[in-house]
GROMACS .gro file of C-alpha atoms in nm:
model
  204
    1MET     CA    1   0.821  -1.932   0.701
    2ARG     CA    2   0.517  -2.088   0.538
    3VAL     CA    3   0.572  -2.284   0.216
    4SER     CA    4   0.358  -2.144  -0.066
    5GLU     CA    5   0.170  -2.340  -0.330
    6LYS     CA    6   0.408  -2.195  -0.590
    7THR     CA    7   0.708  -2.336  -0.402
    8VAL     CA    8   0.539  -2.675  -0.391
    9GLU     CA    9   0.469  -2.655  -0.766
   10LEU     CA   10   0.826  -2.564  -0.866
   11ASN     CA   11   0.991  -2.835  -0.658
   12PHE     CA   12   0.731  -3.099  -0.743
   13CYS     CA   13   0.762  -3.042  -1.117
   14THR     CA   14   1.142  -3.055  -1.102
   15GLN     CA   15   1.148  -3.380  -0.906
   16PHE     CA   16   0.854  -3.550  -1.077
   17GLY     CA   17   1.022  -3.579  -1.417
   18LYS     CA   18   1.339  -3.720  -1.265
   19ARG     CA   19   1.143  -3.973  -1.061
   20VAL     CA   20   0.939  -4.120  -1.347
   21GLY     CA   21   1.225  -4.120  -1.597
   22ARG     CA   22   1.011  -3.972  -1.874
   23ASP     CA   23   1.053  -3.671  -2.099
   24ILE     CA   24   0.790  -3.433  -1.966
   25VAL     CA   25   0.700  -3.090  -2.103
   26TRP     CA   26   0.537  -2.873  -1.837
   27PHE     CA   27   0.318  -2.581  -1.926
   28GLY     CA   28   0.157  -2.328  -1.695
   29LEU     CA   29  -0.214  -2.268  -1.685
   30THR     CA   30  -0.226  -1.907  -1.567
   31GLN     CA   31  -0.198  -1.735  -1.903
   32ARG     CA   32  -0.440  -1.823  -2.182
   33GLN     CA   33  -0.171  -1.805  -2.453
   34GLU     CA   34   0.060  -2.049  -2.272
   35ALA     CA   35  -0.225  -2.287  -2.193
   36ARG     CA   36  -0.336  -2.274  -2.558
   37ALA     CA   37   0.013  -2.352  -2.685
   38GLY     CA   38   0.049  -2.649  -2.450
   39PHE     CA   39  -0.295  -2.785  -2.531
   40ASP     CA   40  -0.248  -2.754  -2.907
   41ALA     CA   41   0.094  -2.920  -2.887
   42ALA     CA   42  -0.048  -3.211  -2.688
   43VAL     CA   43  -0.323  -3.266  -2.943
   44LYS     CA   44  -0.084  -3.237  -3.238
   45LEU     CA   45   0.168  -3.480  -3.088
   46GLY     CA   46  -0.092  -3.725  -2.963
   47ALA     CA   47   0.041  -3.667  -2.612
   48ARG     CA   48  -0.133  -3.729  -2.283
   49LEU     CA   49  -0.193  -3.456  -2.024
   50LEU     CA   50  -0.170  -3.480  -1.648
   51LEU     CA   51  -0.312  -3.192  -1.446
   52PHE     CA   52  -0.199  -3.118  -1.091
   53GLN     CA   53  -0.377  -2.880  -0.852
   54PHE     CA   54  -0.134  -2.781  -0.576
   55LYS     CA   55  -0.232  -2.713  -0.217
   56ALA     CA   56  -0.023  -2.602   0.080
   57SER     CA   57  -0.082  -2.612   0.455
   58ASN     CA   58   0.116  -2.553   0.773
   59HIS     CA   59  -0.179  -2.643   0.996
   60THR     CA   60  -0.128  -2.966   1.189
   61MET     CA   61  -0.413  -3.114   1.395
   62ALA     CA   62  -0.377  -3.257   1.745
   63GLY     CA   63  -0.375  -3.610   1.604
   64GLY     CA   64  -0.093  -3.527   1.362
   65GLU     CA   65  -0.309  -3.483   1.052
   66ARG     CA   66  -0.221  -3.201   0.814
   67ARG     CA   67  -0.533  -2.994   0.742
   68PHE     CA   68  -0.597  -2.858   0.393
   69HIS     CA   69  -0.886  -2.644   0.268
   70LEU     CA   70  -1.057  -2.756  -0.053
   71GLN     CA   71  -1.309  -2.529  -0.225
   72HIS     CA   72  -1.620  -2.729  -0.313
   73ASP     CA   73  -1.670  -2.585  -0.663
   74GLN     CA   74  -1.304  -2.652  -0.742
   75LEU     CA   75  -1.338  -3.008  -0.615
   76GLU     CA   76  -1.644  -3.054  -0.833
   77ALA     CA   77  -1.466  -2.912  -1.138
   78LEU     CA   78  -1.175  -3.153  -1.090
   79ARG     CA   79  -1.407  -3.447  -1.030
   80GLU     CA   80  -1.617  -3.376  -1.339
   81ARG     CA   81  -1.305  -3.334  -1.552
   82ALA     CA   82  -1.181  -3.671  -1.428
   83GLY     CA   83  -1.478  -3.853  -1.579
   84GLY     CA   84  -1.458  -4.077  -1.883
   85ARG     CA   85  -1.111  -4.079  -2.040
   86ALA     CA   86  -0.993  -3.782  -1.832
   87ARG     CA   87  -0.856  -3.966  -1.531
   88SER     CA   88  -0.523  -3.792  -1.483
   89VAL     CA   89  -0.628  -3.503  -1.261
   90PHE     CA   90  -0.484  -3.479  -0.912
   91TYR     CA   91  -0.462  -3.270  -0.599
   92VAL     CA   92  -0.105  -3.252  -0.468
   93LEU     CA   93  -0.107  -3.246  -0.086
   94PRO     CA   94   0.239  -3.201   0.075
   95LEU     CA   95   0.295  -3.300   0.437
   96VAL     CA   96   0.542  -3.016   0.481
   97GLY     CA   97   0.424  -2.662   0.544
   98THR     CA   98   0.724  -2.451   0.646
   99THR     CA   99   1.070  -2.388   0.504
  100HIS     CA  100   1.217  -2.564   0.809
  101GLU     CA  101   1.010  -2.876   0.738
  102LEU     CA  102   1.104  -2.855   0.371
  103ALA     CA  103   1.474  -2.845   0.457
  104CYS     CA  104   1.438  -3.146   0.689
  105ARG     CA  105   1.222  -3.352   0.452
  106ARG     CA  106   1.391  -3.378   0.116
  107PRO     CA  107   1.317  -3.459  -0.157
  108LEU     CA  108   0.979  -3.288  -0.139
  109LEU     CA  109   0.827  -3.548  -0.373
  110GLU     CA  110   0.839  -3.810  -0.096
  111ALA     CA  111   0.626  -3.587   0.126
  112CYS     CA  112   0.364  -3.518  -0.143
  113TRP     CA  113   0.046  -3.725  -0.159
  114LEU     CA  114  -0.169  -3.741  -0.471
  115MET     CA  115  -0.547  -3.740  -0.450
  116ASP     CA  116  -0.704  -3.873  -0.771
  117ALA     CA  117  -1.002  -3.658  -0.864
  118ASN     CA  118  -1.165  -3.974  -0.995
  119ASP     CA  119  -1.204  -4.084  -0.629
  120LEU     CA  120  -1.406  -3.775  -0.528
  121ASP     CA  121  -1.746  -3.888  -0.652
  122GLY     CA  122  -2.024  -3.834  -0.401
  123ILE     CA  123  -1.859  -3.558  -0.196
  124LYS     CA  124  -2.149  -3.336  -0.084
  125PRO     CA  125  -2.127  -2.959  -0.023
  126PRO     CA  126  -1.980  -2.879   0.322
  127THR     CA  127  -2.208  -2.801   0.614
  128LYS     CA  128  -2.170  -2.658   0.963
  129ARG     CA  129  -2.225  -2.868   1.275
  130ASN     CA  130  -2.592  -2.765   1.283
  131GLY     CA  131  -2.639  -2.901   0.930
  132GLU     CA  132  -2.661  -2.563   0.760
  133SER     CA  133  -2.457  -2.493   0.447
  134ARG     CA  134  -2.109  -2.359   0.519
  135LYS     CA  135  -2.091  -2.011   0.369
  136SER     CA  136  -1.724  -2.043   0.274
  137GLN     CA  137  -1.797  -2.369   0.085
  138LEU     CA  138  -1.462  -2.500   0.214
  139HIS     CA  139  -1.407  -2.867   0.288
  140TYR     CA  140  -1.156  -2.961   0.554
  141ALA     CA  141  -0.926  -3.236   0.428
  142ASP     CA  142  -0.724  -3.399   0.705
  143VAL     CA  143  -0.428  -3.583   0.554
  144VAL     CA  144  -0.200  -3.856   0.684
  145PRO     CA  145   0.016  -4.089   0.473
  146ASN     CA  146  -0.205  -4.298   0.239
  147MET     CA  147  -0.536  -4.137   0.339
  148ALA     CA  148  -0.732  -3.812   0.343
  149THR     CA  149  -1.054  -3.758   0.536
  150ILE     CA  150  -1.272  -3.494   0.369
  151ARG     CA  151  -1.525  -3.323   0.596
  152SER     CA  152  -1.793  -3.216   0.691
  153ASP     CA  153  -1.961  -3.547   0.605
  154PRO     CA  154  -1.647  -3.756   0.670
  155THR     CA  155  -1.531  -3.941   0.360
  156ASP     CA  156  -1.200  -4.128   0.341
  157VAL     CA  157  -1.012  -4.101   0.012
  158PRO     CA  158  -0.700  -4.310  -0.065
  159LEU     CA  159  -0.379  -4.128  -0.157
  160THR     CA  160  -0.072  -4.222  -0.358
  161CYS     CA  161   0.276  -4.111  -0.252
  162ALA     CA  162   0.433  -3.911  -0.535
  163GLY     CA  163   0.775  -4.040  -0.430
  164GLU     CA  164   0.672  -4.398  -0.508
  165ILE     CA  165   0.530  -4.353  -0.858
  166SER     CA  166   0.692  -4.506  -1.162
  167GLY     CA  167   0.665  -4.514  -1.538
  168ASP     CA  168   0.424  -4.808  -1.503
  169TRP     CA  169   0.195  -4.596  -1.286
  170LEU     CA  170   0.185  -4.329  -1.553
  171HIS     CA  171   0.109  -4.588  -1.818
  172GLU     CA  172  -0.193  -4.702  -1.618
  173SER     CA  173  -0.330  -4.347  -1.597
  174ASP     CA  174  -0.458  -4.323  -1.951
  175GLY     CA  175  -0.679  -4.017  -1.955
  176MET     CA  176  -0.648  -3.659  -2.072
  177PRO     CA  177  -0.787  -3.345  -1.907
  178GLY     CA  178  -0.812  -3.191  -2.254
  179THR     CA  179  -0.930  -3.378  -2.563
  180THR     CA  180  -0.990  -3.299  -2.927
  181GLU     CA  181  -1.359  -3.373  -2.879
  182HIS     CA  182  -1.402  -3.080  -2.640
  183GLY     CA  183  -1.130  -2.850  -2.769
  184PHE     CA  184  -0.930  -2.575  -2.605
  185GLU     CA  185  -1.223  -2.344  -2.523
  186GLU     CA  186  -1.379  -2.607  -2.299
  187PHE     CA  187  -1.038  -2.679  -2.145
  188TRP     CA  188  -0.985  -2.306  -2.074
  189ARG     CA  189  -1.326  -2.275  -1.908
  190PHE     CA  190  -1.225  -2.565  -1.686
  191ARG     CA  191  -0.895  -2.394  -1.600
  192ARG     CA  192  -1.071  -2.070  -1.508
  193SER     CA  193  -1.290  -2.261  -1.265
  194LEU     CA  194  -0.979  -2.351  -1.063
  195ARG     CA  195  -0.820  -2.131  -0.800
  196GLY     CA  196  -0.465  -2.132  -0.678
  197THR     CA  197  -0.164  -2.295  -0.838
  198ALA     CA  198  -0.198  -2.561  -1.108
  199ALA     CA  199   0.027  -2.709  -1.375
  200ALA     CA  200  -0.010  -2.950  -1.664
  201ALA     CA  201   0.237  -3.211  -1.782
  202MET     CA  202   0.253  -3.327  -2.143
  203LEU     CA  203   0.382  -3.682  -2.197
  204ARG     CA  204   0.456  -3.852  -2.527
   0.00000   0.00000   0.00000
């Protein structure tokens, strides 16, 4: 059976806190009230926010790459939100796509690769082979350990293994996807621009 983005989210969030050894408060971004509570708490406590956009795929290419679909407007929203101080915004790309693969590759965190939205600058809208704009506006992202190739104009983007992160890595990522300068309303508009499963982590 195919692994859903929600399954990836639940297992990733559980394992992430244990791996980094930090007290992390997770809050969902589906409901406005919950997102508001988490955002306000982060501002009040002077906490930092990490935002994760989860993807899932059970499509493996002939060369062994796992193929993901990335919506261009979502990619742009993540990239723009990663500018300035807001550097802690990531795609989570797991190299497991079925429940059988999940059972054979545990913990899941070691099979998840993080794509920093700050590395997505210059990705152009996707086109078909004849150069015309792709109606679906979907990029193909072919992922292997340490690297993703985003098409149609091939661009290689480095990846970080979630199973190898540490408290030091978190310390180096010093941005926030929500800040007091912009406020919650701007943060909520950003969240509504995203599709699929996403979660935010609040760190003190």
